[in-house]
mmCIF file of C-alpha atoms in Angstrom:
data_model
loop_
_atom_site.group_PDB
_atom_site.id
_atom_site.type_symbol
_atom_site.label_atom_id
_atom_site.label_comp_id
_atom_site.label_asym_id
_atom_site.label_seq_id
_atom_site.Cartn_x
_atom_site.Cartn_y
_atom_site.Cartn_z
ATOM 1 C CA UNK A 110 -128.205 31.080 171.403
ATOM 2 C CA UNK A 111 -130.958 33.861 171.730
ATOM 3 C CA UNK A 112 -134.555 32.450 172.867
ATOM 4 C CA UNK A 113 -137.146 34.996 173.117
ATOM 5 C CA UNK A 114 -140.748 35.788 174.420
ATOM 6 C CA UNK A 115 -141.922 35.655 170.570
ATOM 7 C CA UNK A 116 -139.496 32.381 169.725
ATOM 8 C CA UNK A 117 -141.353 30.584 173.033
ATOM 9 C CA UNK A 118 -144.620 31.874 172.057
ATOM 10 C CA UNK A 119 -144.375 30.372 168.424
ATOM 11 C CA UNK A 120 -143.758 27.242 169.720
ATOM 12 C CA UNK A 121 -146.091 26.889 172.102
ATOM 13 C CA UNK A 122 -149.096 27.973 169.531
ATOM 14 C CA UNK A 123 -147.463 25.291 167.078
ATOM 15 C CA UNK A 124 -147.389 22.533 169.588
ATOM 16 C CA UNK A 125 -150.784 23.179 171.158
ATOM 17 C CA UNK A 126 -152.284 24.096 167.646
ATOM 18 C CA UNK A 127 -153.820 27.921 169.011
ATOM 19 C CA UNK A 128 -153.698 30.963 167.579
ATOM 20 C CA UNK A 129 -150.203 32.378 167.921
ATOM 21 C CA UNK A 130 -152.516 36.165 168.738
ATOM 22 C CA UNK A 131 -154.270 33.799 171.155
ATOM 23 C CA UNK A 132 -151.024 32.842 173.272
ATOM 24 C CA UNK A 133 -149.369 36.559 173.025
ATOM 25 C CA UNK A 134 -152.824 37.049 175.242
ATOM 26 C CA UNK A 135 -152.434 35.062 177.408
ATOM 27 C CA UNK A 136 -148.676 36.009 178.206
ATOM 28 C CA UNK A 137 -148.860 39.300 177.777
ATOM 29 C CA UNK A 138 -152.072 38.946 180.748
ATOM 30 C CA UNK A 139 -149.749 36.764 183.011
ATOM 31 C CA UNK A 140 -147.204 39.475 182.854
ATOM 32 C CA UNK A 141 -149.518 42.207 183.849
ATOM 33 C CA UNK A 142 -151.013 40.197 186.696
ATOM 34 C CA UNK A 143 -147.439 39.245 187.870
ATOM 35 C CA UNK A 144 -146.390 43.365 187.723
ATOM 36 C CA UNK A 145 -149.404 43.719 189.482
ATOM 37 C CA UNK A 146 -148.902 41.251 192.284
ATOM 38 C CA UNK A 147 -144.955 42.727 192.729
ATOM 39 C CA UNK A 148 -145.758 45.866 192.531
ATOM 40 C CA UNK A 149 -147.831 45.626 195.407
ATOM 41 C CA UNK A 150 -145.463 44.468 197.501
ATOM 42 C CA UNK A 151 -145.765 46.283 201.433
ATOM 43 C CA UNK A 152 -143.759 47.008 204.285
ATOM 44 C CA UNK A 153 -145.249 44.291 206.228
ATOM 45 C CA UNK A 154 -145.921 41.663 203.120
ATOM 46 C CA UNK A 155 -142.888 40.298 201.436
ATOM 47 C CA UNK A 156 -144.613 38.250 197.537
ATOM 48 C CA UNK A 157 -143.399 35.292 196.063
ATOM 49 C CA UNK A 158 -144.645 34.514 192.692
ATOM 50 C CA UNK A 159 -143.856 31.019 191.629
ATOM 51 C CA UNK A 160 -143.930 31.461 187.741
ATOM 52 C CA UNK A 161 -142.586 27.928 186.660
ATOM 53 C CA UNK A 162 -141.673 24.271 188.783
ATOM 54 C CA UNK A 163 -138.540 25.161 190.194
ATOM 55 C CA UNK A 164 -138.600 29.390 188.873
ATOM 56 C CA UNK A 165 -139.925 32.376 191.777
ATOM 57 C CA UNK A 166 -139.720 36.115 191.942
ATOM 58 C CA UNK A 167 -139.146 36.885 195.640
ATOM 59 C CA UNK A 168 -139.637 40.991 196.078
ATOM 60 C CA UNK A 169 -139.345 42.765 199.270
ATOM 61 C CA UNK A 170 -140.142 46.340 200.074
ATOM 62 C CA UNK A 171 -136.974 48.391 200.699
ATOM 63 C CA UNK A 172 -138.012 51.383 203.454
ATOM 64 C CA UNK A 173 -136.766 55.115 202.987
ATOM 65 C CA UNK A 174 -133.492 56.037 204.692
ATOM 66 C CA UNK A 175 -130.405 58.599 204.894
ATOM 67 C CA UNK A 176 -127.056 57.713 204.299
ATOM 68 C CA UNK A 177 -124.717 60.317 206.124
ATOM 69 C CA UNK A 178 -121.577 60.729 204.936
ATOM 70 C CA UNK A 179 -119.787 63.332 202.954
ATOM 71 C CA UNK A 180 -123.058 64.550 201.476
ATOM 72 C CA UNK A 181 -126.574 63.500 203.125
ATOM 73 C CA UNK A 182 -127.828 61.472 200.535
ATOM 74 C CA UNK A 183 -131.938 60.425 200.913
ATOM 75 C CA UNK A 184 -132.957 56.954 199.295
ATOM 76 C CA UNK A 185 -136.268 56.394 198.347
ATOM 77 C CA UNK A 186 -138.307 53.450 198.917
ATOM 78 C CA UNK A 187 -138.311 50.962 196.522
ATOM 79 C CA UNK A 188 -139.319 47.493 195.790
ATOM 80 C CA UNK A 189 -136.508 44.945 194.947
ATOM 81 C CA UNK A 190 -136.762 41.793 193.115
ATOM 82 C CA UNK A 191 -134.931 38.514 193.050
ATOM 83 C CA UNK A 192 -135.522 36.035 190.894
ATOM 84 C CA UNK A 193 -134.927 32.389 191.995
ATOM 85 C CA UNK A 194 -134.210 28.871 190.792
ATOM 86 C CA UNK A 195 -134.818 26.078 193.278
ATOM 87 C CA UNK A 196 -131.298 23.549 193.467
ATOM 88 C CA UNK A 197 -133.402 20.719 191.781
ATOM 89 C CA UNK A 198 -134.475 22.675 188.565
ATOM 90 C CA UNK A 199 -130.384 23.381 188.476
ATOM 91 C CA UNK A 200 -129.560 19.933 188.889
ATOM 92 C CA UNK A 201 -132.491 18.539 186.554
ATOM 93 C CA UNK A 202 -130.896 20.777 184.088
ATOM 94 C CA UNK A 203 -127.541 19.474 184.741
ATOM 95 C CA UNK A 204 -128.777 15.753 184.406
ATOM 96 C CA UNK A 205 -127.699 15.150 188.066
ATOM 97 C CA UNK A 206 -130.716 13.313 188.369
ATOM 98 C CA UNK A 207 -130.298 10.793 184.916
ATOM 99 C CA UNK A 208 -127.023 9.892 186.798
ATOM 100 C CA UNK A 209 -127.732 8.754 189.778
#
C-alpha cells in the first residue's frame, strides 16, 4: 500500500473539517521551514528537527576533503541527512506495548 502527501492531506481536512487548499498550506509551509532549518546546517552546529513523537531528521555538515588514490579526487562539502525513529515509536507500532 501507497500513502501519500495528498492521501494524508485529504484526510486530515476531512477529519478536522478545513479546507483541503487550507492544509496543503500549511504542509507545504512546514516543509519549507524544515528545508530551511537543514539547510542551514554549519560546521560547528549539527540540527535536529523533531517532525513527529518518536520521527527526527538529524543533519550534519560534511567538510571538504581529497581522497588520494589512483586519481586525486576533491569532495565537496555537503550536508547529510538521517532520518530517525526513536525504539518506542517502533515498538508502539509493533504492539510491544498492548502486550506487556
Amino acid at each position: 500500500m501507497l500513502v501519500t502527501q495528498e492521501d494524508i492531506i485529504k484526510q486530515v481536512a476531512k477529519r478536522e473539517d478545513i479546507k483541503v487548499s487550507t492544509v496543503r498550506n500549511v504542509i507545504k509551509t512546514a516543509e519549507n521551514i524544515i528545508f530551511d532549518y537543514l539547510s542551514s546546517t554549519t560546521p560547528t552546529e549539527n540540527i535536529i528537527i523533531k517532525v513527529l513523537d518518536g520521527l527526527s531528521f538529524e543533519c550534519t555538515y560534511i567538510p571538504e576533503k581529497e581522497i588520494h588514490t589512483y586519481d586525486d579526487i576533491k569532495c565537496e562539502s555537503r550536508i547529510r541527512v538521517k532520518p530517525k525513529i526513536t525504539r518506542y515509536y517502533n515498538r508502539k507500532l509493533n504492539g510491544y506495548f498492548d502486550k506487556n
